[in-house]
mmCIF file of C-alpha atoms in Angstrom:
data_model
loop_
_atom_site.group_PDB
_atom_site.id
_atom_site.type_symbol
_atom_site.label_atom_id
_atom_site.label_comp_id
_atom_site.label_asym_id
_atom_site.label_seq_id
_atom_site.Cartn_x
_atom_site.Cartn_y
_atom_site.Cartn_z
ATOM 1 C CA MET J 1 117.228 118.032 113.878
ATOM 2 C CA CYS J 2 114.338 118.752 111.513
ATOM 3 C CA ALA J 3 112.846 115.786 109.589
ATOM 4 C CA LYS J 4 112.844 115.991 105.787
ATOM 5 C CA HIS J 5 110.415 114.743 103.207
ATOM 6 C CA LYS J 6 112.379 112.824 100.585
ATOM 7 C CA THR J 7 111.426 111.080 97.343
ATOM 8 C CA ILE J 8 113.352 108.272 95.760
ATOM 9 C CA PRO J 9 112.717 108.905 92.076
ATOM 10 C CA ILE J 10 112.533 106.071 89.570
ATOM 11 C CA PHE J 11 112.178 107.336 85.967
ATOM 12 C CA VAL J 12 110.327 105.346 83.287
ATOM 13 C CA PRO J 13 110.611 107.775 80.349
ATOM 14 C CA HIS J 14 107.848 107.634 77.791
ATOM 15 C CA TRP J 15 106.762 104.182 78.800
ATOM 16 C CA GLY J 16 103.027 103.774 78.369
ATOM 17 C CA CYS J 17 102.520 106.942 76.309
ATOM 18 C CA PRO J 18 100.265 106.240 73.327
ATOM 19 C CA GLN J 19 101.539 109.244 71.355
ATOM 20 C CA ASP J 20 104.079 112.142 71.296
ATOM 21 C CA CYS J 21 102.744 115.267 72.840
ATOM 22 C CA LEU J 22 103.726 118.462 71.097
ATOM 23 C CA PHE J 23 105.969 119.678 73.946
ATOM 24 C CA CYS J 24 107.350 116.363 75.211
ATOM 25 C CA ASN J 25 110.808 114.835 75.085
ATOM 26 C CA GLN J 26 110.923 112.663 78.249
ATOM 27 C CA LYS J 27 114.474 111.484 77.881
ATOM 28 C CA VAL J 28 115.594 115.145 77.906
ATOM 29 C CA ILE J 29 113.391 115.955 80.867
ATOM 30 C CA THR J 30 114.353 113.046 83.078
ATOM 31 C CA GLY J 31 117.930 112.483 81.822
ATOM 32 C CA GLN J 32 117.079 108.784 81.687
ATOM 33 C CA LYS J 33 118.756 106.978 78.765
ATOM 34 C CA GLU J 34 118.221 103.358 79.727
ATOM 35 C CA GLU J 35 115.033 101.432 80.161
ATOM 36 C CA MET J 36 113.970 100.588 83.774
ATOM 37 C CA THR J 37 113.831 97.064 85.191
ATOM 38 C CA GLY J 38 112.691 95.682 88.521
ATOM 39 C CA GLU J 39 116.300 94.934 89.389
ATOM 40 C CA ARG J 40 117.404 98.452 88.655
ATOM 41 C CA ALA J 41 114.473 99.866 90.586
ATOM 42 C CA ALA J 42 115.535 97.714 93.594
ATOM 43 C CA GLU J 43 119.085 99.099 93.366
ATOM 44 C CA ILE J 44 117.781 102.755 93.152
ATOM 45 C CA ILE J 45 115.609 102.153 96.213
ATOM 46 C CA ALA J 46 118.452 100.597 98.223
ATOM 47 C CA ALA J 47 120.815 103.457 97.296
ATOM 48 C CA GLY J 48 118.158 106.033 98.206
ATOM 49 C CA LEU J 49 117.567 104.491 101.630
ATOM 50 C CA GLN J 50 121.219 104.731 102.527
ATOM 51 C CA ASN J 51 120.616 108.494 102.828
ATOM 52 C CA LYS J 52 117.639 108.196 105.125
ATOM 53 C CA LYS J 53 117.974 109.784 108.524
ATOM 54 C CA PRO J 54 115.786 109.178 111.656
ATOM 55 C CA GLY J 55 112.418 110.964 111.365
ATOM 56 C CA ASP J 56 112.648 111.465 107.556
ATOM 57 C CA VAL J 57 109.498 110.845 105.585
ATOM 58 C CA VAL J 58 110.441 108.877 102.451
ATOM 59 C CA GLU J 59 108.439 108.075 99.378
ATOM 60 C CA ILE J 60 109.293 106.069 96.258
ATOM 61 C CA GLY J 61 108.079 107.909 93.072
ATOM 62 C CA PHE J 62 107.699 106.557 89.553
ATOM 63 C CA PHE J 63 107.894 109.402 87.146
ATOM 64 C CA GLY J 64 108.399 110.094 83.462
ATOM 65 C CA GLY J 65 106.022 108.033 81.379
ATOM 66 C CA SER J 66 102.397 106.958 81.934
ATOM 67 C CA PHE J 67 103.006 104.224 84.486
ATOM 68 C CA THR J 68 99.584 102.585 84.295
ATOM 69 C CA GLY J 69 99.882 102.325 80.490
ATOM 70 C CA ILE J 70 102.814 99.983 80.505
ATOM 71 C CA PRO J 71 102.260 96.141 80.418
ATOM 72 C CA ALA J 72 100.797 94.887 83.727
ATOM 73 C CA LYS J 73 103.679 92.464 84.307
ATOM 74 C CA THR J 74 106.187 95.280 83.922
ATOM 75 C CA GLN J 75 104.251 97.442 86.364
ATOM 76 C CA GLU J 76 104.287 94.604 88.832
ATOM 77 C CA ALA J 77 108.001 93.995 88.387
ATOM 78 C CA LEU J 78 108.773 97.636 89.092
ATOM 79 C CA LEU J 79 106.307 97.884 92.023
ATOM 80 C CA THR J 80 107.512 94.744 93.738
ATOM 81 C CA PRO J 81 110.685 96.203 95.318
ATOM 82 C CA ALA J 82 108.839 99.382 96.227
ATOM 83 C CA TYR J 83 106.104 97.375 97.912
ATOM 84 C CA GLU J 84 108.716 95.319 99.762
ATOM 85 C CA ALA J 85 110.290 98.542 101.152
ATOM 86 C CA LEU J 86 106.899 99.860 102.140
ATOM 87 C CA SER J 87 105.923 96.620 103.811
ATOM 88 C CA ALA J 88 109.175 96.560 105.738
ATOM 89 C CA GLY J 89 108.555 100.104 107.002
ATOM 90 C CA ALA J 90 111.581 101.513 105.144
ATOM 91 C CA VAL J 91 109.498 103.958 103.245
ATOM 92 C CA ASP J 92 106.259 105.741 103.943
ATOM 93 C CA GLY J 93 104.557 105.785 100.569
ATOM 94 C CA ILE J 94 104.619 105.064 96.835
ATOM 95 C CA ARG J 95 103.542 107.499 94.216
ATOM 96 C CA LEU J 96 103.335 107.382 90.489
ATOM 97 C CA SER J 97 102.253 109.584 87.533
ATOM 98 C CA THR J 98 100.100 108.633 84.643
ATOM 99 C CA ARG J 99 97.553 109.886 82.041
ATOM 100 C CA PRO J 100 93.930 110.562 82.873
ATOM 101 C CA ASP J 101 92.748 108.110 80.187
ATOM 102 C CA TYR J 102 94.799 105.322 81.735
ATOM 103 C CA ILE J 103 92.784 104.954 84.912
ATOM 104 C CA SER J 104 90.258 102.144 85.377
ATOM 105 C CA ASP J 105 88.860 100.026 88.197
ATOM 106 C CA SER J 106 91.275 97.160 87.338
ATOM 107 C CA VAL J 107 94.250 99.536 87.179
ATOM 108 C CA LEU J 108 93.327 100.990 90.603
ATOM 109 C CA ALA J 109 92.910 97.498 92.053
ATOM 110 C CA ARG J 110 96.396 96.581 90.940
ATOM 111 C CA MET J 111 97.862 99.817 92.410
ATOM 112 C CA LYS J 112 96.071 99.024 95.669
ATOM 113 C CA ARG J 113 97.575 95.492 95.773
ATOM 114 C CA PHE J 114 101.063 96.982 95.527
ATOM 115 C CA GLY J 115 100.641 99.623 98.196
ATOM 116 C CA VAL J 116 100.525 102.672 95.929
ATOM 117 C CA THR J 117 99.453 105.649 98.040
ATOM 118 C CA THR J 118 99.410 108.603 95.628
ATOM 119 C CA ILE J 119 98.414 108.782 91.974
ATOM 120 C CA GLU J 120 99.300 111.937 89.993
ATOM 121 C CA LEU J 121 97.507 112.781 86.722
ATOM 122 C CA GLY J 122 99.315 114.642 83.953
ATOM 123 C CA ALA J 123 96.298 116.905 83.180
ATOM 124 C CA GLN J 124 98.387 119.781 81.839
ATOM 125 C CA SER J 125 95.218 121.876 81.019
ATOM 126 C CA MET J 126 91.499 121.765 81.693
ATOM 127 C CA HIS J 127 90.735 123.264 78.255
ATOM 128 C CA ASP J 128 89.984 120.929 75.440
ATOM 129 C CA ASP J 129 91.195 123.228 72.692
ATOM 130 C CA VAL J 130 94.621 123.505 74.404
ATOM 131 C CA LEU J 131 94.729 119.673 74.836
ATOM 132 C CA LEU J 132 93.887 119.137 71.189
ATOM 133 C CA ARG J 133 96.495 121.644 70.043
ATOM 134 C CA CYS J 134 99.167 119.830 72.091
ATOM 135 C CA ASN J 135 98.171 116.354 70.859
ATOM 136 C CA ARG J 136 97.411 115.167 74.361
ATOM 137 C CA GLY J 137 94.855 112.590 73.301
ATOM 138 C CA HIS J 138 92.505 113.080 76.325
ATOM 139 C CA SER J 139 89.835 115.547 77.319
ATOM 140 C CA ALA J 140 89.278 117.726 80.470
ATOM 141 C CA GLU J 141 86.274 115.562 81.250
ATOM 142 C CA GLN J 142 88.447 112.487 81.344
ATOM 143 C CA THR J 143 90.666 114.168 83.858
ATOM 144 C CA GLU J 144 87.720 114.901 86.051
ATOM 145 C CA GLN J 145 86.389 111.384 85.852
ATOM 146 C CA ALA J 146 89.832 109.814 86.548
ATOM 147 C CA ALA J 147 90.385 112.154 89.572
ATOM 148 C CA LYS J 148 87.123 111.178 91.115
ATOM 149 C CA GLN J 149 87.856 107.491 90.607
ATOM 150 C CA ILE J 150 91.253 107.827 92.220
ATOM 151 C CA LYS J 151 89.872 109.485 95.284
ATOM 152 C CA GLU J 152 86.862 107.231 95.643
ATOM 153 C CA ALA J 153 89.366 104.252 95.571
ATOM 154 C CA GLY J 154 91.193 105.699 98.539
ATOM 155 C CA PHE J 155 94.298 107.028 96.905
ATOM 156 C CA SER J 156 95.761 110.548 97.476
ATOM 157 C CA LEU J 157 95.303 112.570 94.200
ATOM 158 C CA GLY J 158 97.927 114.673 92.610
ATOM 159 C CA LEU J 159 97.367 116.872 89.543
ATOM 160 C CA GLN J 160 99.952 118.357 87.179
ATOM 161 C CA MET J 161 99.432 121.523 85.031
ATOM 162 C CA MET J 162 101.521 123.454 82.587
ATOM 163 C CA LEU J 163 101.815 127.228 81.841
ATOM 164 C CA GLY J 164 102.231 128.769 78.418
ATOM 165 C CA LEU J 165 101.090 125.871 76.281
ATOM 166 C CA PRO J 166 100.146 126.564 72.642
ATOM 167 C CA GLY J 167 96.673 128.072 72.556
ATOM 168 C CA ASP J 168 96.904 128.733 76.337
ATOM 169 C CA SER J 169 96.734 132.037 78.234
ATOM 170 C CA PHE J 170 97.216 133.074 81.830
ATOM 171 C CA GLU J 171 93.427 133.479 82.078
ATOM 172 C CA LYS J 172 92.955 129.900 80.966
ATOM 173 C CA ALA J 173 95.622 128.721 83.346
ATOM 174 C CA VAL J 174 93.749 130.392 86.219
ATOM 175 C CA MET J 175 90.545 128.509 85.120
ATOM 176 C CA THR J 176 92.485 125.286 84.960
ATOM 177 C CA ALA J 177 93.626 125.967 88.594
ATOM 178 C CA GLU J 178 90.055 126.629 89.617
ATOM 179 C CA ARG J 179 88.907 123.325 88.102
ATOM 180 C CA PHE J 180 91.793 121.545 89.882
ATOM 181 C CA ILE J 181 90.727 123.164 93.183
ATOM 182 C CA ALA J 182 87.154 121.906 92.681
ATOM 183 C CA LEU J 183 88.610 118.302 92.463
ATOM 184 C CA ALA J 184 90.327 118.816 95.828
ATOM 185 C CA PRO J 185 93.719 117.117 95.074
ATOM 186 C CA GLY J 186 96.181 116.555 97.867
ATOM 187 C CA CYS J 187 98.931 118.131 95.756
ATOM 188 C CA VAL J 188 99.713 119.827 92.454
ATOM 189 C CA ARG J 189 102.785 120.484 90.321
ATOM 190 C CA ILE J 190 103.131 123.484 87.986
ATOM 191 C CA TYR J 191 105.410 123.326 85.018
ATOM 192 C CA PRO J 192 106.196 126.298 82.709
ATOM 193 C CA THR J 193 106.388 125.128 79.131
ATOM 194 C CA LEU J 194 109.887 124.852 77.723
ATOM 195 C CA VAL J 195 110.703 124.410 74.016
ATOM 196 C CA LEU J 196 112.860 121.216 73.963
ATOM 197 C CA LYS J 197 114.859 120.063 71.004
ATOM 198 C CA GLY J 198 113.411 117.169 69.082
ATOM 199 C CA THR J 199 109.771 118.087 69.803
ATOM 200 C CA GLY J 200 106.883 119.294 67.624
ATOM 201 C CA LEU J 201 106.884 122.470 69.716
ATOM 202 C CA ALA J 202 110.479 123.176 68.623
ATOM 203 C CA THR J 203 109.318 122.979 65.019
ATOM 204 C CA GLU J 204 106.472 125.433 65.717
ATOM 205 C CA TYR J 205 108.786 127.746 67.580
ATOM 206 C CA GLU J 206 111.366 127.846 64.765
ATOM 207 C CA ALA J 207 108.596 128.532 62.309
ATOM 208 C CA GLY J 208 107.391 131.433 64.344
ATOM 209 C CA ARG J 209 104.035 129.862 65.263
ATOM 210 C CA TYR J 210 104.744 129.615 69.009
ATOM 211 C CA GLN J 211 106.191 132.078 71.486
ATOM 212 C CA PRO J 212 107.000 130.970 75.085
ATOM 213 C CA VAL J 213 106.297 133.097 78.131
ATOM 214 C CA SER J 214 109.170 135.002 79.625
ATOM 215 C CA LEU J 215 110.965 133.879 82.750
ATOM 216 C CA GLU J 216 109.601 136.932 84.651
ATOM 217 C CA ASP J 217 105.964 136.208 83.568
ATOM 218 C CA ALA J 218 106.310 132.542 84.382
ATOM 219 C CA VAL J 219 107.643 133.246 87.877
ATOM 220 C CA GLU J 220 104.795 135.760 88.566
ATOM 221 C CA GLN J 221 102.102 133.380 87.143
ATOM 222 C CA CYS J 222 103.423 130.526 89.255
ATOM 223 C CA ALA J 223 103.316 132.773 92.367
ATOM 224 C CA VAL J 224 99.703 133.676 91.717
ATOM 225 C CA LEU J 225 98.673 130.115 91.107
ATOM 226 C CA TYR J 226 100.556 128.930 94.228
ATOM 227 C CA ASP J 227 98.605 131.379 96.301
ATOM 228 C CA MET J 228 95.343 130.058 94.848
ATOM 229 C CA PHE J 229 96.132 126.477 95.782
ATOM 230 C CA GLN J 230 97.462 127.365 99.198
ATOM 231 C CA LYS J 231 94.354 129.209 100.128
ATOM 232 C CA HIS J 232 92.499 125.914 99.612
ATOM 233 C CA ASN J 233 95.103 123.848 101.594
ATOM 234 C CA ILE J 234 96.406 122.137 98.461
ATOM 235 C CA ASP J 235 100.198 121.539 98.549
ATOM 236 C CA VAL J 236 102.211 122.777 95.519
ATOM 237 C CA ILE J 237 105.054 120.250 95.622
ATOM 238 C CA ARG J 238 106.923 121.483 92.544
ATOM 239 C CA MET J 239 107.228 124.528 90.346
ATOM 240 C CA GLY J 240 109.487 124.104 87.302
ATOM 241 C CA LEU J 241 111.156 121.089 85.696
ATOM 242 C CA LEU J 242 114.141 119.170 87.028
ATOM 243 C CA ASP J 243 117.583 120.371 86.241
ATOM 244 C CA MET J 244 118.484 119.617 82.597
ATOM 245 C CA GLU J 245 121.254 120.432 80.092
ATOM 246 C CA PRO J 246 120.779 123.943 78.774
ATOM 247 C CA GLU J 247 121.728 122.807 75.244
ATOM 248 C CA ALA J 248 118.519 120.617 75.182
ATOM 249 C CA ILE J 249 116.404 123.727 75.486
ATOM 250 C CA CYS J 250 115.565 125.857 72.457
ATOM 251 C CA ALA J 251 113.585 128.514 74.320
ATOM 252 C CA GLY J 252 111.378 129.147 77.302
ATOM 253 C CA PRO J 253 111.462 130.219 80.889
ATOM 254 C CA TYR J 254 114.120 127.875 82.180
ATOM 255 C CA HIS J 255 116.162 128.593 85.312
ATOM 256 C CA PRO J 256 118.052 125.956 87.377
ATOM 257 C CA ALA J 257 116.397 127.396 90.482
ATOM 258 C CA PHE J 258 113.019 128.201 88.990
ATOM 259 C CA GLY J 259 111.122 126.750 91.883
ATOM 260 C CA GLU J 260 113.039 128.837 94.430
ATOM 261 C CA LEU J 261 112.467 132.005 92.282
ATOM 262 C CA ALA J 262 108.756 131.365 92.161
ATOM 263 C CA MET J 263 108.527 130.472 95.892
ATOM 264 C CA SER J 264 110.573 133.532 96.789
ATOM 265 C CA ARG J 265 108.096 135.630 94.847
ATOM 266 C CA VAL J 266 105.250 134.024 96.770
ATOM 267 C CA CYS J 267 107.105 134.750 99.978
ATOM 268 C CA TYR J 268 107.480 138.449 99.209
ATOM 269 C CA LYS J 269 103.730 138.804 98.413
ATOM 270 C CA GLN J 270 102.922 137.109 101.729
ATOM 271 C CA LEU J 271 105.410 139.131 103.661
ATOM 272 C CA ALA J 272 104.193 142.384 102.198
ATOM 273 C CA GLU J 273 100.639 141.502 103.189
ATOM 274 C CA LYS J 274 101.680 140.977 106.842
ATOM 275 C CA VAL J 275 104.402 143.435 107.474
ATOM 276 C CA ALA J 276 102.481 146.751 107.106
ATOM 277 C CA PRO J 277 101.560 146.952 110.900
ATOM 278 C CA PHE J 278 105.323 146.840 111.723
ATOM 279 C CA THR J 279 106.241 149.878 109.557
ATOM 280 C CA GLY J 280 109.118 151.778 111.240
ATOM 281 C CA LYS J 281 109.787 148.959 113.700
ATOM 282 C CA ARG J 282 112.294 146.102 114.165
ATOM 283 C CA ILE J 283 110.900 142.656 113.429
ATOM 284 C CA LEU J 284 111.740 138.991 113.878
ATOM 285 C CA ILE J 285 110.718 136.421 111.257
ATOM 286 C CA LYS J 286 110.617 132.835 112.372
ATOM 287 C CA THR J 287 110.669 130.201 109.721
ATOM 288 C CA HIS J 288 111.772 126.591 109.012
ATOM 289 C CA PRO J 289 115.492 126.205 108.522
ATOM 290 C CA ARG J 290 115.077 124.842 105.004
ATOM 291 C CA PHE J 291 112.898 127.883 104.111
ATOM 292 C CA VAL J 292 115.300 130.614 105.039
ATOM 293 C CA SER J 293 117.040 131.120 101.721
ATOM 294 C CA THR J 294 113.791 131.149 99.782
ATOM 295 C CA LEU J 295 112.193 133.614 102.217
ATOM 296 C CA VAL J 296 115.026 136.058 102.165
ATOM 297 C CA GLY J 297 115.321 135.797 98.367
ATOM 298 C CA GLN J 298 118.371 135.758 96.065
ATOM 299 C CA LYS J 299 120.970 138.288 97.277
ATOM 300 C CA ARG J 300 118.505 139.057 100.148
ATOM 301 C CA MET J 301 116.222 140.752 97.625
ATOM 302 C CA ASN J 302 113.028 140.182 99.662
ATOM 303 C CA ILE J 303 114.539 141.598 102.865
ATOM 304 C CA ARG J 304 115.888 144.663 101.120
ATOM 305 C CA LYS J 305 112.551 145.360 99.431
ATOM 306 C CA LEU J 306 110.664 145.062 102.651
ATOM 307 C CA GLN J 307 112.980 147.388 104.473
ATOM 308 C CA THR J 308 112.796 149.943 101.609
ATOM 309 C CA GLU J 309 109.060 149.775 100.809
ATOM 310 C CA PHE J 310 107.829 149.508 104.471
ATOM 311 C CA ASP J 311 110.553 151.364 106.322
ATOM 312 C CA ILE J 312 111.400 148.321 108.450
ATOM 313 C CA LYS J 313 114.323 149.314 110.652
ATOM 314 C CA GLN J 314 115.746 145.778 111.142
ATOM 315 C CA ILE J 315 114.817 142.345 110.109
ATOM 316 C CA GLU J 316 116.162 139.308 112.053
ATOM 317 C CA ILE J 317 115.592 135.724 110.834
ATOM 318 C CA GLU J 318 115.182 132.941 113.412
ATOM 319 C CA GLN J 319 115.101 129.194 112.442
ATOM 320 C CA ASP J 320 112.199 127.215 113.922
ATOM 321 C CA CYS J 321 111.762 123.473 113.113
ATOM 322 C CA THR J 322 108.242 123.543 114.690
ATOM 323 C CA LEU J 323 106.961 125.521 111.684
ATOM 324 C CA GLY J 324 105.911 123.989 108.412
ATOM 325 C CA GLN J 325 108.576 124.078 105.691
ATOM 326 C CA ASN J 326 106.719 126.884 103.750
ATOM 327 C CA LYS J 327 105.526 128.767 106.847
ATOM 328 C CA PHE J 328 106.659 131.869 108.782
ATOM 329 C CA ILE J 329 105.487 134.208 111.479
ATOM 330 C CA ILE J 330 106.410 137.817 112.057
ATOM 331 C CA LEU J 331 106.880 139.290 115.465
ATOM 332 C CA GLN J 332 107.929 142.719 116.709
ATOM 333 C CA ASN J 333 111.512 142.360 117.933
ATOM 334 C CA SER J 334 111.613 144.419 121.068
ATOM 335 C CA ASP J 335 114.988 142.794 121.997
ATOM 336 C CA ALA J 336 116.764 144.078 118.939
ATOM 337 C CA THR J 337 119.380 146.721 119.425
#
C-alpha cells in the first residue's frame, strides 16, 4: 500500500490580521464560523489521527489567519496539543501560515519551542503596487526579509501567491514566481483570485473596476507557474482554494476541482514533451496510483489528445507506488497486442 501525505487542518480565520485585504473573507474561504481554542484543536487532532494508516506522513497545519499575529498565550494554547502529538511521534510536522510583517526573532523562538517545522508566508505578490492596491499592508521587501529569517532559523519555508489580483498581470505573476524561486522555498501555493461576497473586491467588481481572469486562463497560468517551480525542485502543494459554497462567490475562476484541472494541464504539457519519440507506437505510462486520474485528464482528455496529436496507437497506464506522486515514466510497450 502506498503511503500518503496528510494534513490535519486547524482553521483560525482572520485571527491576527491587522486589516481587511481587498480580496479577503476568511470565514467564507475556510468555512470556519467559530473561534478556535486549544481544546477544540486537541479534538481536531485526535479525530484526524484516527484516519492515520501505517506509513502515512501526517502534519498539523494552522491556516486561515496570521497565526503569529494573535496573542502569544493563544498561540501557545493552540500549539500545545500539536506539540504533544509531535513529541509522541503521532505526527511528523507542524506548519502554519502568517504575514511577512509578523515575523521576528522572538516569534521564531516561540515557534521553535513548540516544534513548528514549516512557516508559510502569505506574500500574494512581489510587486508593491499590487500589494498597495489590495490593502495588504506589507511590502515585497518585507517578504524577502521574513523569508530569509525563517530559513536562517532552521524552518522550512513556504510561500503563497495569488493570480489575477487588481493591478496584477500574468507577466507580473511570472516575475513574482521568479522572486520566489530566488528565495528557494520548500513549497509554494498558487491561488487564483476569486471575487467573494462581502469584500472590497466585490464592490470594485460590481462597479466595473475589476475583471477577474477566466477559468481557462487561470488553469493555463497555473500550469506555467507550476512548471517554473518544478524546474527548481520547489513543490507546488496547492493550486486553487478549498471547496466553498458557490453562492459565496460573485465571480472568478472557481472550479471544485481546480487543482486537478491545472495539474492535468501540466501533465499534458509534460507528456507532449516526452511522447514524440513514440509516434506511431504503443506506449506504457507508469505513474503513482493517486496520480492516475490527474494524468489521464477529465474524460481521458489527455490520453485522447496524445493519441490524436502524436498518432500513438495504444496507451496503457500502470500504477507504480515507487514513483513520486506527481511523477511518471513512458516506455515503449512491446508486449501490447
